[in-house]
PDB file of C-alpha atoms in Angstrom:
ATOM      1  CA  UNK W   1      22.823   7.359  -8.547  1.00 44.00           C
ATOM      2  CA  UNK W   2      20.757   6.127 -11.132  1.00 47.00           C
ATOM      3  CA  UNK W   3      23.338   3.058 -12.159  1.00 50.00           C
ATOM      4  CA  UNK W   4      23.541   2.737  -7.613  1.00 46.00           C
ATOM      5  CA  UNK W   5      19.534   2.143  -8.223  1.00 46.00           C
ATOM      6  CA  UNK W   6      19.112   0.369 -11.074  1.00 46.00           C
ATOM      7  CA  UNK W   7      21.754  -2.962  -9.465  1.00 46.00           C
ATOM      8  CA  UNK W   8      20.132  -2.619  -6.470  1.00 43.00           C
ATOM      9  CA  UNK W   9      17.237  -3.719  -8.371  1.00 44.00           C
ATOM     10  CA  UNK W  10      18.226  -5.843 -10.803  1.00 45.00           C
ATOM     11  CA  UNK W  11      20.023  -7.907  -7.415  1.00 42.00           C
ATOM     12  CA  UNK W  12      17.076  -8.469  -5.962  1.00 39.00           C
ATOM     13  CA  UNK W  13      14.986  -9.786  -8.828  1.00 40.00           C
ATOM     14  CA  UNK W  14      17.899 -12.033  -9.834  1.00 37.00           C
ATOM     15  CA  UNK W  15      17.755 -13.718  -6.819  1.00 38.00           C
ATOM     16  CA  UNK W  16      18.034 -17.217  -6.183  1.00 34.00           C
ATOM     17  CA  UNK W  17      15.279 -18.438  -8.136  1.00 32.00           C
ATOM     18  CA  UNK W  18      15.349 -22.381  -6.975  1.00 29.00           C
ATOM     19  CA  UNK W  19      14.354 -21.067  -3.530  1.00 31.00           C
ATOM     20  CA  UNK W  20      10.974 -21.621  -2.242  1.00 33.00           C
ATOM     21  CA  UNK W  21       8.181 -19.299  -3.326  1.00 39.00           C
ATOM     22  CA  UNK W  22       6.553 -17.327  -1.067  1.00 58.00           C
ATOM     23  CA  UNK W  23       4.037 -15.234  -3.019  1.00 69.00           C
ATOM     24  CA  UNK W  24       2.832 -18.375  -5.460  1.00 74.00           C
ATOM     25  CA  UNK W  25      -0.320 -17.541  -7.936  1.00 78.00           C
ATOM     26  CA  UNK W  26      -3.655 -17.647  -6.009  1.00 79.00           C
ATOM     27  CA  UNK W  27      -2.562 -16.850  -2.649  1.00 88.00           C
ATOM     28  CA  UNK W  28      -4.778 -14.050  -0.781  1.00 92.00           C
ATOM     29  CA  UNK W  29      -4.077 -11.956   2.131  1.00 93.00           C
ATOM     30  CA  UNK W  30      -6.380 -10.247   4.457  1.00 95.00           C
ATOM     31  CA  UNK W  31      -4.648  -6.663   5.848  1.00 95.00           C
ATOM     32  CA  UNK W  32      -6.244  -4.448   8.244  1.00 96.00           C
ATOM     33  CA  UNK W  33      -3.987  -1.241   9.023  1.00 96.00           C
ATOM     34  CA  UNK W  34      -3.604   2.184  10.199  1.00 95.00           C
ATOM     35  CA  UNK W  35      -2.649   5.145   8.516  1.00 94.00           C
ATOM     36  CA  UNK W  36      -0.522   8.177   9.307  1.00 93.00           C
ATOM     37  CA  UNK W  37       0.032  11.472   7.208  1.00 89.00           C
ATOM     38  CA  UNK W  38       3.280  12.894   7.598  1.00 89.00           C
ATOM     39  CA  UNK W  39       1.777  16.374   5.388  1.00 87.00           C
ATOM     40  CA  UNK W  40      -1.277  16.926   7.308  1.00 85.00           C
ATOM     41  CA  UNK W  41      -0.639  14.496  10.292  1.00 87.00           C
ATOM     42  CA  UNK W  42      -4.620  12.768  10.009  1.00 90.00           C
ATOM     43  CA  UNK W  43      -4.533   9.388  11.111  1.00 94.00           C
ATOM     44  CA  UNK W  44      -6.790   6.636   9.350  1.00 94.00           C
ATOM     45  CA  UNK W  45      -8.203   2.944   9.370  1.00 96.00           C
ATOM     46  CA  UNK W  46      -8.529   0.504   6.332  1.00 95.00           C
ATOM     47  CA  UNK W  47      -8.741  -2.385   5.171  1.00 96.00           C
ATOM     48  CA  UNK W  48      -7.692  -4.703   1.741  1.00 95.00           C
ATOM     49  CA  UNK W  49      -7.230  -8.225   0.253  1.00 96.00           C
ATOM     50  CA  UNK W  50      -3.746  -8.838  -1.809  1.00 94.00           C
ATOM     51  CA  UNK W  51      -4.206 -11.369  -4.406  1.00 95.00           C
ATOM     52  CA  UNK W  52      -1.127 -12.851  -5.960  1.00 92.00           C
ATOM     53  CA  UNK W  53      -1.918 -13.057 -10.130  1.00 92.00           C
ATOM     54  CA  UNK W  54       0.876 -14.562 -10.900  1.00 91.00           C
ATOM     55  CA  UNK W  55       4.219 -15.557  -8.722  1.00 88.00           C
ATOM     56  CA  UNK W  56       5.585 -12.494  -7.239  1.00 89.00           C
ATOM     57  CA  UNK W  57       2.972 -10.148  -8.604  1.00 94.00           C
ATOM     58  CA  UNK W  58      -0.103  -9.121  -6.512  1.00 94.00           C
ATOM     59  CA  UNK W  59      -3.334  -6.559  -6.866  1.00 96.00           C
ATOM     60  CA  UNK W  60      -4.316  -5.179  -3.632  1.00 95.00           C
ATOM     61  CA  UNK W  61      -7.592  -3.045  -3.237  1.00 96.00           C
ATOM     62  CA  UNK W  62      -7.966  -1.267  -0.328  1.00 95.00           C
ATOM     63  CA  UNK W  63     -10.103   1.079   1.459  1.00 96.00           C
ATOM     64  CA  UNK W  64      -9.350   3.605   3.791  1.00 95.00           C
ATOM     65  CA  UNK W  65     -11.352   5.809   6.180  1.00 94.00           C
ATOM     66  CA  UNK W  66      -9.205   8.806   7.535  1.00 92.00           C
ATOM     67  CA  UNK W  67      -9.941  11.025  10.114  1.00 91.00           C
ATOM     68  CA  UNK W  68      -8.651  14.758   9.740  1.00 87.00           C
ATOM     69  CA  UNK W  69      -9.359  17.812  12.005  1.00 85.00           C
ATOM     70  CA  UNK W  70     -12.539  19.043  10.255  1.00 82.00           C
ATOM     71  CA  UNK W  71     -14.605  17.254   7.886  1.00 82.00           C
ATOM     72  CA  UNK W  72     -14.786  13.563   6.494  1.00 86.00           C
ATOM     73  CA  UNK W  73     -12.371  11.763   4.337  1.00 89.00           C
ATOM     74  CA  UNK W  74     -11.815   8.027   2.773  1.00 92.00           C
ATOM     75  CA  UNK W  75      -9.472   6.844   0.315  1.00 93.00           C
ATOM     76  CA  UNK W  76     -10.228   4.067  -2.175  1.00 95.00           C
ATOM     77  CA  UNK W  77      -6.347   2.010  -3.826  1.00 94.00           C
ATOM     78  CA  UNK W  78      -6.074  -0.702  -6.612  1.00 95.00           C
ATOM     79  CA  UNK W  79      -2.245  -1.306  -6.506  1.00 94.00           C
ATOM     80  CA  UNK W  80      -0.066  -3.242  -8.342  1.00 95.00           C
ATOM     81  CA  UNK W  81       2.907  -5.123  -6.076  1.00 94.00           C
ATOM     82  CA  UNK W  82       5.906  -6.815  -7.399  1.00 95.00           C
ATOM     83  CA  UNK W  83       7.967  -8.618  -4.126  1.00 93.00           C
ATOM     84  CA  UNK W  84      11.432  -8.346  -4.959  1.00 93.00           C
ATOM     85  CA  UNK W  85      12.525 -10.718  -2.145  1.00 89.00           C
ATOM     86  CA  UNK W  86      11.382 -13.747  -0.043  1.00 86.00           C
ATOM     87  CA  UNK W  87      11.465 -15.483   2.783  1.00 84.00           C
ATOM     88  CA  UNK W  88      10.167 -14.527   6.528  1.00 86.00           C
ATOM     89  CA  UNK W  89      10.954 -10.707   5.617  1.00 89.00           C
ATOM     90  CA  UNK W  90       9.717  -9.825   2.017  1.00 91.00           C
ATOM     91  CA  UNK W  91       9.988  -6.253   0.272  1.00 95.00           C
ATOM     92  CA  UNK W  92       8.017  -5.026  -2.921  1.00 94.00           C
ATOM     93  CA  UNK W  93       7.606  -2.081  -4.925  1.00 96.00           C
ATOM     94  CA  UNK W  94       4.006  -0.644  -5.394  1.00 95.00           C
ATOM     95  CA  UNK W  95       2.252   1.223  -7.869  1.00 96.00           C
ATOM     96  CA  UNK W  96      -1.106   1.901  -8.483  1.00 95.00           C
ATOM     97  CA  UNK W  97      -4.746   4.219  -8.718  1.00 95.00           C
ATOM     98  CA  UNK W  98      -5.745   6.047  -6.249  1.00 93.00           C
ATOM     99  CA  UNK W  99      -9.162   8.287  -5.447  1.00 93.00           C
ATOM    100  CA  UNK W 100      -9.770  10.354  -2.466  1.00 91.00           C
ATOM    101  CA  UNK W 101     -13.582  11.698  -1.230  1.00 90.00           C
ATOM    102  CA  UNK W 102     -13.457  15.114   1.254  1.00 87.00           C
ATOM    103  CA  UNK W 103     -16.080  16.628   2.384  1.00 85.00           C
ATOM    104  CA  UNK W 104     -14.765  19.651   3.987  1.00 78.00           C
ATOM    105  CA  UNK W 105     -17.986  20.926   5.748  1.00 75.00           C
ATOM    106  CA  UNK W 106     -20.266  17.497   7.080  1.00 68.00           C
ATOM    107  CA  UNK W 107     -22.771  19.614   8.824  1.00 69.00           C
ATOM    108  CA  UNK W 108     -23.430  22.398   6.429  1.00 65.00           C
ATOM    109  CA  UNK W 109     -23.418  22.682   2.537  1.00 65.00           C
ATOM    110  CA  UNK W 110     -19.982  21.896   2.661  1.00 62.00           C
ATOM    111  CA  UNK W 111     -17.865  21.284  -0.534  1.00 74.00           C
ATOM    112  CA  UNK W 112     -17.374  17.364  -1.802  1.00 81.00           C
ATOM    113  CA  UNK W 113     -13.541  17.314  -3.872  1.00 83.00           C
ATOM    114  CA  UNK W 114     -13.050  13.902  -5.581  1.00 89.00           C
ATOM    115  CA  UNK W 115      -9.550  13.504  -6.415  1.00 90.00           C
ATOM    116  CA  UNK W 116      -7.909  10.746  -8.814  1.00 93.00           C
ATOM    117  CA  UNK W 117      -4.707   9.908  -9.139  1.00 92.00           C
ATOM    118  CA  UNK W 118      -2.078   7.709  -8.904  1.00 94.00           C
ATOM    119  CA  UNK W 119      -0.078   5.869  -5.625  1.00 92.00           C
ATOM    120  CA  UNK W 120       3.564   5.181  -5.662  1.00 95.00           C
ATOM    121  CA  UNK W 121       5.526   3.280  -2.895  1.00 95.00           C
ATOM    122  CA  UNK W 122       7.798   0.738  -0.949  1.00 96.00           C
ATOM    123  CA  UNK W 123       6.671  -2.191   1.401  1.00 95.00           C
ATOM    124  CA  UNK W 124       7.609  -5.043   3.457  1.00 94.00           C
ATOM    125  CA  UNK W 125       5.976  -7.725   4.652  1.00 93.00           C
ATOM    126  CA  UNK W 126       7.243  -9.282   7.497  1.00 93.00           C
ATOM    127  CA  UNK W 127       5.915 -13.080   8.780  1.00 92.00           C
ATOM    128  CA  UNK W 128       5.349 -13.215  12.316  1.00 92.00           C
ATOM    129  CA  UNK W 129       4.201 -16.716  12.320  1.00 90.00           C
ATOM    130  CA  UNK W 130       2.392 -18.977   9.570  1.00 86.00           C
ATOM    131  CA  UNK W 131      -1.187 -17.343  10.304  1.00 88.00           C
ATOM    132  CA  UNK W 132      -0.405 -13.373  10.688  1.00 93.00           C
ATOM    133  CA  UNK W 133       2.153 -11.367   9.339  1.00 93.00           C
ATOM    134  CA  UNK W 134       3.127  -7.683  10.016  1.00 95.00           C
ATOM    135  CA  UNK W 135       2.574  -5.327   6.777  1.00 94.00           C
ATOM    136  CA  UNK W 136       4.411  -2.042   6.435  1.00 95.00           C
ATOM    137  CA  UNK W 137       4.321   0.357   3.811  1.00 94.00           C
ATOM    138  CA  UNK W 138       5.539   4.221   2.828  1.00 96.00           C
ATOM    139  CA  UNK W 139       3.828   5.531   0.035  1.00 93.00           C
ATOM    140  CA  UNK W 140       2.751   9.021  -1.676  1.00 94.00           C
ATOM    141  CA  UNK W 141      -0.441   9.683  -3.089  1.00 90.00           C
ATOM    142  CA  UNK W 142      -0.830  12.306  -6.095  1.00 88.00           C
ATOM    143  CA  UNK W 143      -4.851  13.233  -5.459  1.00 84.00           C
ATOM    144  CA  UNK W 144      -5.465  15.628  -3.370  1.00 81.00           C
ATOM    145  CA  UNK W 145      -4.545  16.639  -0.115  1.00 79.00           C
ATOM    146  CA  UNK W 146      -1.243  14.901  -1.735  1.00 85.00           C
ATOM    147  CA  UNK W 147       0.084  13.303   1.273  1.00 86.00           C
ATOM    148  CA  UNK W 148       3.141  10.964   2.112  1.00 92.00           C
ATOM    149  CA  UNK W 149       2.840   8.502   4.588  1.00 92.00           C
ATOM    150  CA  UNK W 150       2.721   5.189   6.565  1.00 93.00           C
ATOM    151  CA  UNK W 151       0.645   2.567   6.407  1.00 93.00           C
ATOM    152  CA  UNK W 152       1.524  -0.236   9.227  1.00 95.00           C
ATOM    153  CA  UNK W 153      -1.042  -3.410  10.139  1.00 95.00           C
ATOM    154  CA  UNK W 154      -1.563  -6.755   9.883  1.00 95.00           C
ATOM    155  CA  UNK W 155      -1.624  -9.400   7.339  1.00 94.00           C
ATOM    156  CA  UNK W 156      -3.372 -12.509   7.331  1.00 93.00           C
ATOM    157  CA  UNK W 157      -3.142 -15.072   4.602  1.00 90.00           C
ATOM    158  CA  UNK W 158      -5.866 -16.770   3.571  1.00 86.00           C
TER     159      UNK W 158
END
């Protein structure tokens, strides 16, 4: 499985490299998205600019406000994206920091748990036209409430 993995990979980053570029140093994208919990099944609203450091590497902070049963909860990500293909329809890998705020009790002396950790994840972004783009994403998030989930918006590059 491993071995199955591991040339899956190695395919896609060996890929035809004369091709155009489609995440070139210095580009920025503007994504607003939703979220969705598959653990605790909260839904949330965030936002996030991708900057591309270098060709086919990009740091995307993002913040997230998510709205559970009881309580209050955001969500602040620095990740780290490597695009593994390109074109209209381009996939990456994601990795990165993650810390979440709760506040359990908002009306009352509640308890406030700050959780760090780390984010780890698959994407796509998919070009609708030249000025917006649809951004998907599955990811799991180590802090605390630990939750896997979707993240689905839009992109637009600036």
């Amino acid at each position: 499985m491993k071995k199955a993995l591991l040339i899956f990979c190695a395919t896609f980053m060996l890929n035809d490299v004369a091709s155009a570029q489609s995440q070139e140093q210095g580009n920025i994208r503007f994504h607003a998205f939703g979220t969705y919990g598959l653990r605790y099944h909260n839904f949330g609203a965030g936002a996030g600019i991708e900057y591309f450091f270098v060709d086919k590497f990009a740091m995307m902070p993002s913040y997230t406000f998510v709205f559970p049963q009881v309580g209050k909860e955001s969500n602040f990500s620095a990740d780290l994206r490597y695009y593994v293909s390109e074109g209209p329809s381009q996939l990456y890998f994601m990795a990165g920091y993650s810390q979440t705020w709760q506040d359990t009790q908002p009306d009352g002396a509640g308890t406030i748990r700050n959780s760090k950790g780390a984010n780890v994840g698959v994407g796509a972004y998919i070009r609708v036209t030249d000025a917006i783009g649809l951004s998907t994403e599955f990811r799991f998030q180590s802090p605390y409430p630990r939750e896997v989930g979707f993240r689905v918006g839009l992109a637009i590059p600036l």
